Coordinates of C-alpha atoms in Angstrom, one line a residue:
M1129 CA 113.6 102.7 97.9
R1130 CA 110.9 100.5 102.2
I1131 CA 107.5 100.9 106.1
I1132 CA 106.2 98.1 104.2
H1133 CA 108.6 98.4 101.5
L1134 CA 108.4 102.2 101.8
L1135 CA 111.9 101.8 102.1
C1136 CA 112.4 99.4 99.4
V1137 CA 114.5 102.4 98.8
F1138 CA 115.3 103.5 102.2
S1139 CA 115.4 100.4 104.4
L1140 CA 118.3 100.3 106.8
A1141 CA 118.5 97.0 108.4
W1142 CA 118.5 94.2 105.8
G1143 CA 121.5 92.1 105.3
S1144 CA 123.8 94.0 107.7
V1145 CA 127.0 92.2 108.4
F1146 CA 127.9 94.4 111.4
T1147 CA 128.0 92.9 114.9
R1148 CA 126.3 94.9 117.7
D1149 CA 129.6 95.9 119.1
E1150 CA 130.8 97.4 115.8
T1151 CA 127.6 99.4 115.1
D1152 CA 127.4 100.6 118.7
K1153 CA 130.9 102.1 118.5
E1154 CA 130.2 104.6 115.7
P1155 CA 127.4 105.0 113.1
L1156 CA 128.4 103.7 109.6
L1157 CA 127.9 107.0 107.9
S1158 CA 130.3 108.8 110.3
Q1159 CA 133.1 106.4 109.6
P1160 CA 135.7 106.9 106.9
L1161 CA 134.2 105.3 103.8
T1162 CA 135.8 104.7 100.4
V1163 CA 134.5 103.3 97.1
R1164 CA 134.3 99.5 97.3
W1165 CA 133.0 99.1 93.8
R1166 CA 131.4 101.1 90.9
Y1167 CA 129.0 100.1 88.2
E1168 CA 129.5 102.3 85.1
S1169 CA 126.5 103.4 83.0
N1170 CA 125.7 106.6 81.1
V1171 CA 122.0 105.9 81.1
T1172 CA 121.0 106.0 84.8
L1173 CA 117.6 107.5 85.7
N1174 CA 116.1 109.6 88.4
L1175 CA 114.6 106.5 89.9
T1176 CA 115.8 104.9 93.2
P1177 CA 117.2 101.3 92.8
A1178 CA 115.4 98.5 94.6
F1179 CA 117.3 95.9 96.5
D1180 CA 117.0 92.7 98.6
N1181 CA 119.6 90.9 100.8
E1182 CA 121.8 89.9 97.9
R1183 CA 121.3 92.3 95.0
I1184 CA 120.6 95.8 93.8
Y1185 CA 118.2 96.4 90.9
L1186 CA 119.2 99.4 89.0
P1187 CA 116.7 101.1 86.5
L1188 CA 118.3 102.3 83.3
A1189 CA 117.1 104.2 80.2
G1190 CA 115.6 102.2 77.4
G1191 CA 113.4 100.0 79.6
T1192 CA 116.4 98.1 81.1
L1193 CA 116.8 96.8 84.6
V1194 CA 120.1 95.3 85.7
A1195 CA 120.6 93.1 88.8
L1196 CA 124.0 93.7 90.5
K1197 CA 125.5 91.6 93.3
A1198 CA 125.5 93.8 96.3
R1199 CA 128.8 92.6 97.6
D1200 CA 131.0 93.4 94.5
G1201 CA 128.8 95.1 92.0
Q1202 CA 129.1 92.3 89.4
L1203 CA 126.3 92.0 86.9
H1204 CA 123.9 89.1 87.7
W1205 CA 121.4 89.6 84.9
R1206 CA 119.9 92.2 82.6
S1207 CA 116.3 92.4 81.6
E1208 CA 115.2 94.4 78.5
I1209 CA 111.6 95.3 79.3
G1210 CA 111.2 97.8 76.5
G1211 CA 109.7 101.3 76.5
E1212 CA 110.9 103.3 79.4
L1213 CA 110.7 102.6 83.2
S1214 CA 108.3 105.1 84.8
A1215 CA 108.6 104.6 88.6
S1216 CA 111.1 103.4 91.1
P1217 CA 110.9 99.6 91.4
A1218 CA 110.4 97.5 94.5
A1219 CA 111.7 94.1 95.5
D1220 CA 111.0 91.3 98.0
E1221 CA 112.2 87.7 98.5
T1222 CA 110.3 86.5 95.4
A1223 CA 110.3 89.1 92.7
I1224 CA 111.1 92.6 91.5
Y1225 CA 108.2 94.8 90.6
V1226 CA 108.7 97.2 87.7
A1227 CA 106.5 99.9 86.1
S1228 CA 107.1 101.0 82.5
E1229 CA 105.5 103.1 79.8
T1230 CA 105.3 103.0 76.0
T1231 CA 104.9 106.1 74.0
T1232 CA 102.8 106.2 70.9
T1233 CA 103.9 108.8 68.3
D1234 CA 101.1 108.3 65.8
S1235 CA 99.5 111.7 65.3
E1236 CA 96.0 110.4 65.9
T1237 CA 96.8 108.4 69.0
R1238 CA 99.7 110.2 70.6
G1239 CA 100.1 109.5 74.3
S1240 CA 101.6 106.8 76.6
S1241 CA 100.3 103.6 78.0
G1242 CA 101.6 101.8 81.1
A1243 CA 102.4 98.3 82.4
L1244 CA 103.3 96.7 85.6
R1245 CA 105.5 93.5 85.8
A1246 CA 106.9 91.1 88.3
L1247 CA 110.3 89.8 87.3
G1248 CA 111.9 86.6 88.8
R1249 CA 114.9 87.1 91.1
E1250 CA 117.2 84.6 89.4
G1251 CA 116.9 85.6 85.7
G1252 CA 114.7 88.7 85.4
V1253 CA 112.1 86.7 83.5
T1254 CA 108.5 88.2 83.6
Q1255 CA 106.3 86.3 86.0
W1256 CA 103.2 88.3 85.3
H1257 CA 102.3 91.4 83.3
T1258 CA 99.4 93.9 83.8
P1259 CA 98.7 96.4 81.1
L1260 CA 97.5 99.9 82.2
V1261 CA 95.8 102.7 80.3
K1262 CA 98.4 105.2 81.7
P1263 CA 101.8 104.7 83.3
L1264 CA 102.5 104.6 87.0
R1265 CA 104.7 107.4 88.4
G1266 CA 106.8 108.1 91.5
S1267 CA 107.7 104.9 93.4
L1268 CA 106.1 101.5 93.9
T1269 CA 105.3 100.4 97.4
I1270 CA 104.8 96.8 98.5
S1271 CA 103.4 95.0 101.5
E1272 CA 103.1 91.3 102.3
R1273 CA 100.4 90.7 99.7
K1274 CA 99.8 94.0 97.8
L1275 CA 101.5 96.6 95.7
F1276 CA 100.4 100.2 95.7
A1277 CA 101.1 102.9 93.1
G1278 CA 99.8 106.1 91.7
G1279 CA 99.2 106.8 88.0
S1280 CA 99.8 109.8 85.7
D1281 CA 96.0 109.8 85.1
G1282 CA 95.2 110.4 88.8
R1283 CA 94.3 106.8 89.6
A1284 CA 95.4 105.3 92.9
Y1285 CA 96.0 101.5 92.6
A1286 CA 96.3 98.4 94.8
F1287 CA 97.5 95.3 93.0
D1288 CA 97.6 91.6 94.0
K1289 CA 101.4 91.0 94.3
R1290 CA 101.1 87.4 93.4
T1291 CA 99.1 87.8 90.2
G1292 CA 99.2 91.5 89.2
G1293 CA 95.4 91.7 89.4
V1294 CA 93.9 95.1 90.2
L1295 CA 92.3 94.9 93.7
W1296 CA 91.1 98.5 93.5
S1297 CA 91.5 101.5 91.3
I1298 CA 90.2 104.9 92.4
P1299 CA 90.2 108.0 90.2
F1300 CA 91.2 111.4 91.5
P1301 CA 91.5 114.8 89.7
S1302 CA 95.2 115.2 89.7
P1303 CA 98.2 112.9 88.7
F1304 CA 100.4 111.2 91.2
N1305 CA 104.1 111.3 91.2
G1306 CA 105.1 110.2 94.7
Q1307 CA 105.5 107.2 97.0
P1308 CA 102.5 105.7 98.6
V1309 CA 102.9 104.7 102.3
L1310 CA 101.1 101.9 104.1
K1311 CA 100.5 102.2 107.8
A1312 CA 98.0 100.6 110.1
G1313 CA 95.5 99.7 107.4
R1314 CA 95.7 103.0 105.6
V1315 CA 97.5 104.0 102.4
Y1316 CA 98.7 107.6 102.0
F1317 CA 99.0 109.1 98.5
G1318 CA 100.3 112.6 97.7
S1319 CA 99.1 114.2 94.5
E1320 CA 100.4 116.9 92.1
D1321 CA 97.5 119.3 93.1
G1322 CA 98.8 119.4 96.7
T1323 CA 96.3 116.9 98.2
L1324 CA 97.3 114.3 100.7
L1325 CA 94.8 111.4 100.6
A1326 CA 94.3 108.8 103.3
L1327 CA 92.7 105.7 101.8
E1328 CA 91.4 102.5 103.4
E1329 CA 93.9 99.7 102.4
A1330 CA 91.2 97.1 101.8
T1331 CA 88.9 99.1 99.5
G1332 CA 90.6 102.4 98.5
R1333 CA 87.8 104.3 100.2
V1334 CA 88.8 107.9 101.0
L1335 CA 89.0 108.4 104.8
W1336 CA 90.1 112.0 104.6
R1337 CA 92.0 114.4 102.4
Y1338 CA 94.1 117.5 103.2
R1339 CA 94.9 120.1 100.6
T1340 CA 98.1 122.2 100.4
K1341 CA 99.2 124.7 97.8
G1342 CA 102.0 122.6 96.3
A1343 CA 102.7 119.1 94.9
V1344 CA 103.1 116.4 97.5
R1345 CA 105.7 113.9 96.2
G1346 CA 107.8 112.5 99.0
P1347 CA 106.6 109.7 101.3
V1348 CA 104.9 110.7 104.5
A1349 CA 106.0 109.7 108.0
V1350 CA 103.6 108.5 110.6
A1351 CA 104.0 108.5 114.4
N1352 CA 101.8 109.1 117.4
N1353 CA 98.7 109.2 115.3
T1354 CA 100.1 112.0 113.3
V1355 CA 101.0 112.1 109.6
F1356 CA 104.0 114.3 108.7
F1357 CA 104.7 115.3 105.1
G1358 CA 106.2 118.1 103.0
S1359 CA 104.7 120.1 100.2
G1360 CA 105.9 122.1 97.2
D1361 CA 104.4 125.1 98.9
G1362 CA 107.4 125.2 101.2
Y1363 CA 105.8 123.9 104.4
V1364 CA 106.2 120.8 106.6
Y1365 CA 102.8 119.6 107.8
A1366 CA 101.6 117.6 110.7
I1367 CA 98.1 116.2 110.2
S1368 CA 96.0 114.2 112.7
G1369 CA 95.8 110.6 111.6
D1370 CA 92.1 110.1 112.5
K1371 CA 90.4 113.1 111.0
G1372 CA 93.1 114.7 108.7
R1373 CA 93.1 118.0 110.5
L1374 CA 96.0 120.3 110.7
K1375 CA 98.1 120.1 114.0
W1376 CA 100.9 122.4 112.9
R1377 CA 102.9 123.5 109.9
K1378 CA 106.4 124.9 109.6
R1379 CA 107.6 127.1 106.8
T1380 CA 110.9 126.5 104.9
G1381 CA 112.4 128.6 102.1
A1382 CA 111.2 126.4 99.2
G1383 CA 109.4 123.2 98.3
V1384 CA 109.9 120.3 100.7
E1385 CA 110.6 117.1 98.8
A1386 CA 111.2 114.7 101.6
V1387 CA 110.6 114.1 105.3
T1388 CA 111.6 111.2 107.5
L1389 CA 111.4 110.3 111.1
A1390 CA 114.8 110.2 112.8
G1391 CA 114.9 109.2 116.5
D1392 CA 112.5 111.5 118.3
G1393 CA 112.5 114.1 115.6
L1394 CA 111.5 114.8 112.0
L1395 CA 114.1 115.5 109.3
A1396 CA 113.0 117.6 106.3
A1397 CA 114.9 118.2 103.1
S1398 CA 114.1 121.4 101.1
L1399 CA 114.8 122.8 97.7
D1400 CA 116.2 125.9 99.5
N1401 CA 119.4 123.9 100.1
F1402 CA 118.6 123.5 103.8
A1403 CA 118.1 120.4 105.9
Y1404 CA 115.7 121.0 108.8
F1405 CA 115.3 119.0 112.0
L1406 CA 112.2 119.5 114.1
D1407 CA 110.7 117.9 117.1
L1408 CA 107.3 116.2 116.6
K1409 CA 105.5 119.3 117.9
G1410 CA 107.0 121.5 115.2
T1411 CA 109.7 123.2 117.1
M1412 CA 112.8 123.9 115.0
L1413 CA 115.9 122.3 116.6
W1414 CA 118.4 123.2 113.9
K1415 CA 118.8 123.8 110.2
K1416 CA 121.9 123.4 108.0
Q1417 CA 122.7 124.8 104.6
L1418 CA 124.1 122.2 102.1
P1419 CA 125.9 122.9 98.8
G1420 CA 122.9 122.3 96.6
R1421 CA 119.1 121.6 96.4
I1422 CA 118.0 118.5 98.3
A1423 CA 115.6 116.6 96.1
A1424 CA 116.3 113.1 97.2
Q1425 CA 115.1 111.4 100.4
P1426 CA 117.9 111.5 103.0
L1427 CA 119.3 108.2 104.3
T1428 CA 119.3 108.0 108.1
V1429 CA 121.5 105.6 110.1
Q1430 CA 121.4 105.9 113.9
E1431 CA 122.2 109.5 114.8
T1432 CA 123.4 110.5 111.3
A1433 CA 121.8 111.4 107.9
L1434 CA 123.2 111.3 104.4
F1435 CA 122.2 113.9 101.8
T1436 CA 123.0 114.0 98.1
P1437 CA 122.7 117.7 97.2
L1438 CA 122.3 118.4 93.5
S1439 CA 125.2 120.2 91.8
S1440 CA 127.6 119.1 94.6
S1441 CA 130.4 116.6 94.0
A1442 CA 130.0 114.8 97.3
A1443 CA 127.3 113.3 99.5
V1444 CA 127.1 115.0 102.9
V1445 CA 126.6 113.4 106.3
L1446 CA 125.2 115.4 109.2
G1447 CA 124.9 114.5 112.8
L1448 CA 121.2 114.6 113.9
R1449 CA 122.0 115.9 117.4
D1450 CA 123.3 119.3 116.2
G1451 CA 123.3 119.3 112.4
K1452 CA 127.0 119.5 112.2
Q1453 CA 128.8 117.9 109.2
V1454 CA 130.5 114.7 110.3
N1455 CA 131.5 113.2 106.9
T1456 CA 131.5 113.5 103.1
L1457 CA 131.4 110.8 100.4
P1458 CA 133.2 112.2 97.3
T1459 CA 131.6 111.0 94.1
G1460 CA 134.2 112.5 91.7
E1461 CA 131.5 114.2 89.6
E1462 CA 128.6 116.6 90.0
L1463 CA 125.6 115.0 91.4
T1464 CA 122.6 115.3 89.1
S1465 CA 120.4 112.4 90.0
T1466 CA 117.4 112.7 92.3
A1467 CA 117.5 109.0 93.0
S1468 CA 117.8 108.5 96.8
P1469 CA 120.8 106.8 98.4
I1470 CA 120.2 103.4 99.9
I1471 CA 122.2 101.1 102.2
V1472 CA 122.5 97.4 101.5
G1473 CA 124.4 95.3 104.0
D1474 CA 127.5 97.3 105.0
A1475 CA 127.6 99.4 101.8
V1476 CA 126.1 102.8 101.1
I1477 CA 124.9 103.1 97.5
V1478 CA 124.7 106.4 95.6
T1479 CA 123.4 106.9 92.1
T1480 CA 125.2 109.3 89.8
E1481 CA 124.8 110.3 86.2
H1482 CA 127.4 107.7 85.2
G1483 CA 126.4 104.7 87.3
L1484 CA 126.4 103.5 90.9
L1485 CA 129.0 104.0 93.6
A1486 CA 129.2 101.6 96.6
F1487 CA 130.9 103.1 99.7
A1488 CA 132.2 101.0 102.5
R1489 CA 134.8 101.0 105.3
P1490 CA 138.3 101.0 103.9
T1491 CA 139.1 97.6 105.4
E1492 CA 136.0 96.2 103.7
A1493 CA 136.7 98.0 100.4
K1494 CA 140.3 96.7 100.3
K1495 CA 139.1 93.1 100.5
Q1496 CA 137.2 93.6 97.2
Q1497 CA 140.2 94.8 95.2

């Protein structure tokens, strides 16, 4: 979850208890890891948990959010919001931001409406509530003062994080179901009709748009005045940040759900079961077949990357230098969730159909038993 909070889901540095000597010896993901704790639930969603220094906020079916202590997985509080949660939440030092939807079954008014809430960290009590005509989708993204999200009705939003007030709301032709990315005064939104939009952060004004032939759902990556992203049309794209013009594109075997910068390269996860590693000029450095489709954003730590292939029973760690497998994290069940793995402190958190698993070094895991 994260980058602003682009990696509310995928942030790597918060709360680490490693010393520099420990982390320099060997990346966390390539070390032997065992299950430190598990939180059991049969109603997990395909939404990535949010987290802060102390807690993990897990979305559950039925409009429920649970706050778990990151160190041992113990329940801190449970908030029953109602309806269903509609987007991956975000968290900061003051609140947890949650999007939900309520479905109307009346034959004359059938449809769904949305809402955005800020919940207090200590008890999950609603601090503010903003009703919306249609629900938000994908993931919420936060900056110091704002929250960005895309709606199922094709509206791109910026909210005041302190009050929930709408700062701007811009309509577009196609729904959003991705994760906005804020970078250098611009917000990037990918839409279901294959368009990547670059909007001015302050006003929502369209700076440029680039159209592909497949849905754009994963977060973009930005480096060297270039915007990198994947599309459901099977290509990885590099677009100039100033004008939105194509620099290069690289074809994969199926839709590309996620890209992320990793060192001096670009890691792309595809639904053809392959992970691809390219340099920033588009040259393929390596590709590696994994035991299932890769729908979730990979988690990168130093020179390693963690993937959670669907239909596999283990998360897989590849070395970024050559793509070779360096570790596995057995989950004990078939992976069915498209929620992305996250790292909180010294633990790697994986969402499964039946709850959360926290993996840590064996010496650390033993202390929790």
